Amino acid sequence: MLATVDVLSKGRLTVGVGVGWMAEEITLLGGPPFAERAPASDEYIAAFRDLWTNDKPVQRGAYASFDKLLFAPKTHQKPHAPIWVGGEAKAARKRAGRLGNGWYPLAINPRFPLDTTGTLRRRA
């Protein structure tokens, strides 16, 4: 669906991802066990990239696994639509650097204030 939106919008899609913080919500949506949400998210992001960029995508993981499939359409944007990783935690920032094209913190979170450059430097 995301690739189709990117094609239909002629490349105006930015994909936002985050691991989530509410166990009940993840369970309700049929997601992986709450404690496994970070590695599962890493695999899903890798799957997006592989499906959007490779003619013969292959992934063999614990949460996302596929081979011998045709995936179309590919994203309009090349190499793929940008992926912005949300979250203030150190793990989210690392995930953004490893797997994302951008980082999207919620600067008003009272538990993780990132409202000044000084605060951001101290959190790094």
XYZ file of C-alpha atoms in Angstrom:
124
model
C 0.000 0.000 0.000
C 2.800 2.402 0.840
C 4.506 1.897 -2.521
C 1.184 2.428 -4.305
C 0.595 5.682 -2.389
C 4.087 6.845 -3.364
C 3.414 6.061 -7.040
C -0.036 7.672 -7.081
C 1.263 10.803 -5.318
C 4.244 11.006 -7.688
C 6.733 10.656 -4.858
C 5.194 12.644 -2.029
C 5.172 9.860 0.571
C 7.285 9.950 3.720
C 6.954 6.754 5.752
C 6.872 7.153 9.522
C 7.728 4.182 11.738
C 8.047 3.619 15.465
C 8.178 0.589 17.730
C 5.288 1.691 19.943
C 5.041 1.985 23.683
C 1.692 0.458 24.640
C 1.730 -3.331 24.995
C -2.074 -3.567 24.810
C -2.177 -1.734 21.488
C 0.460 -3.985 19.923
C -1.371 -7.100 21.170
C -4.723 -5.801 19.896
C -3.237 -5.218 16.428
C -1.764 -8.732 16.306
C 1.843 -7.576 16.491
C 4.811 -9.486 17.839
C 5.246 -9.904 21.589
C 5.819 -6.494 23.178
C 9.360 -7.366 24.295
C 10.250 -8.256 20.689
C 8.887 -5.106 19.050
C 12.305 -3.551 18.401
C 13.893 -6.454 16.493
C 10.594 -7.014 14.677
C 10.513 -3.357 13.622
C 14.091 -3.597 12.362
C 13.108 -6.562 10.178
C 10.001 -4.809 8.870
C 12.007 -1.732 7.873
C 14.572 -3.958 6.134
C 11.693 -5.732 4.361
C 10.278 -2.410 3.111
C 13.644 -1.465 1.660
C 14.158 -4.861 0.026
C 10.654 -5.016 -1.462
C 10.862 -1.455 -2.776
C 14.309 -1.738 -4.366
C 15.001 -5.313 -5.494
C 13.537 -7.173 -8.437
C 13.916 -10.456 -6.546
C 13.469 -9.548 -2.889
C 14.464 -12.148 -0.308
C 14.287 -11.979 3.451
C 14.571 -14.781 5.957
C 13.873 -13.485 9.418
C 11.936 -14.316 12.523
C 9.255 -11.698 11.761
C 9.406 -11.073 8.014
C 10.209 -13.847 5.607
C 9.719 -14.016 1.843
C 11.313 -15.367 -1.323
C 10.329 -15.980 -4.933
C 7.750 -13.249 -5.137
C 6.957 -10.438 -7.493
C 6.434 -7.140 -5.719
C 4.982 -4.192 -7.593
C 4.775 -1.339 -7.829
C 8.169 -0.154 -6.654
C 8.195 3.266 -5.056
C 8.280 6.326 -7.298
C 11.097 7.836 -5.225
C 14.510 6.282 -5.715
C 15.981 4.328 -4.182
C 12.732 4.286 -2.132
C 10.371 6.538 -0.206
C 12.103 8.104 2.793
C 11.652 6.339 6.119
C 11.550 8.532 9.222
C 11.963 6.787 12.566
C 10.081 8.272 15.494
C 10.914 8.183 19.177
C 13.060 9.891 21.753
C 14.797 6.884 23.301
C 18.415 6.139 22.497
C 17.346 2.957 20.676
C 15.043 4.994 18.416
C 17.848 7.391 17.579
C 20.164 4.485 16.778
C 17.462 2.852 14.627
C 17.047 6.119 12.736
C 20.772 6.214 12.027
C 20.993 2.554 10.993
C 17.774 2.065 9.057
C 16.051 5.386 8.524
C 16.417 8.423 6.334
C 15.338 10.762 9.093
C 14.489 11.010 12.770
C 11.280 12.423 14.185
C 11.314 13.071 17.943
C 8.305 14.303 19.853
C 10.042 17.334 21.360
C 7.249 17.947 23.901
C 7.478 14.590 25.688
C 8.064 15.537 29.367
C 9.991 12.291 30.002
C 12.414 12.980 27.120
C 12.599 16.755 26.653
C 14.407 17.669 23.439
C 13.371 21.295 23.271
C 16.835 22.872 23.017
C 20.079 21.976 21.294
C 21.741 21.674 24.708
C 19.161 19.129 25.871
C 19.614 17.193 22.648
C 23.412 17.130 23.060
C 23.102 15.810 26.639
C 20.747 13.029 25.502
C 23.068 11.849 22.698
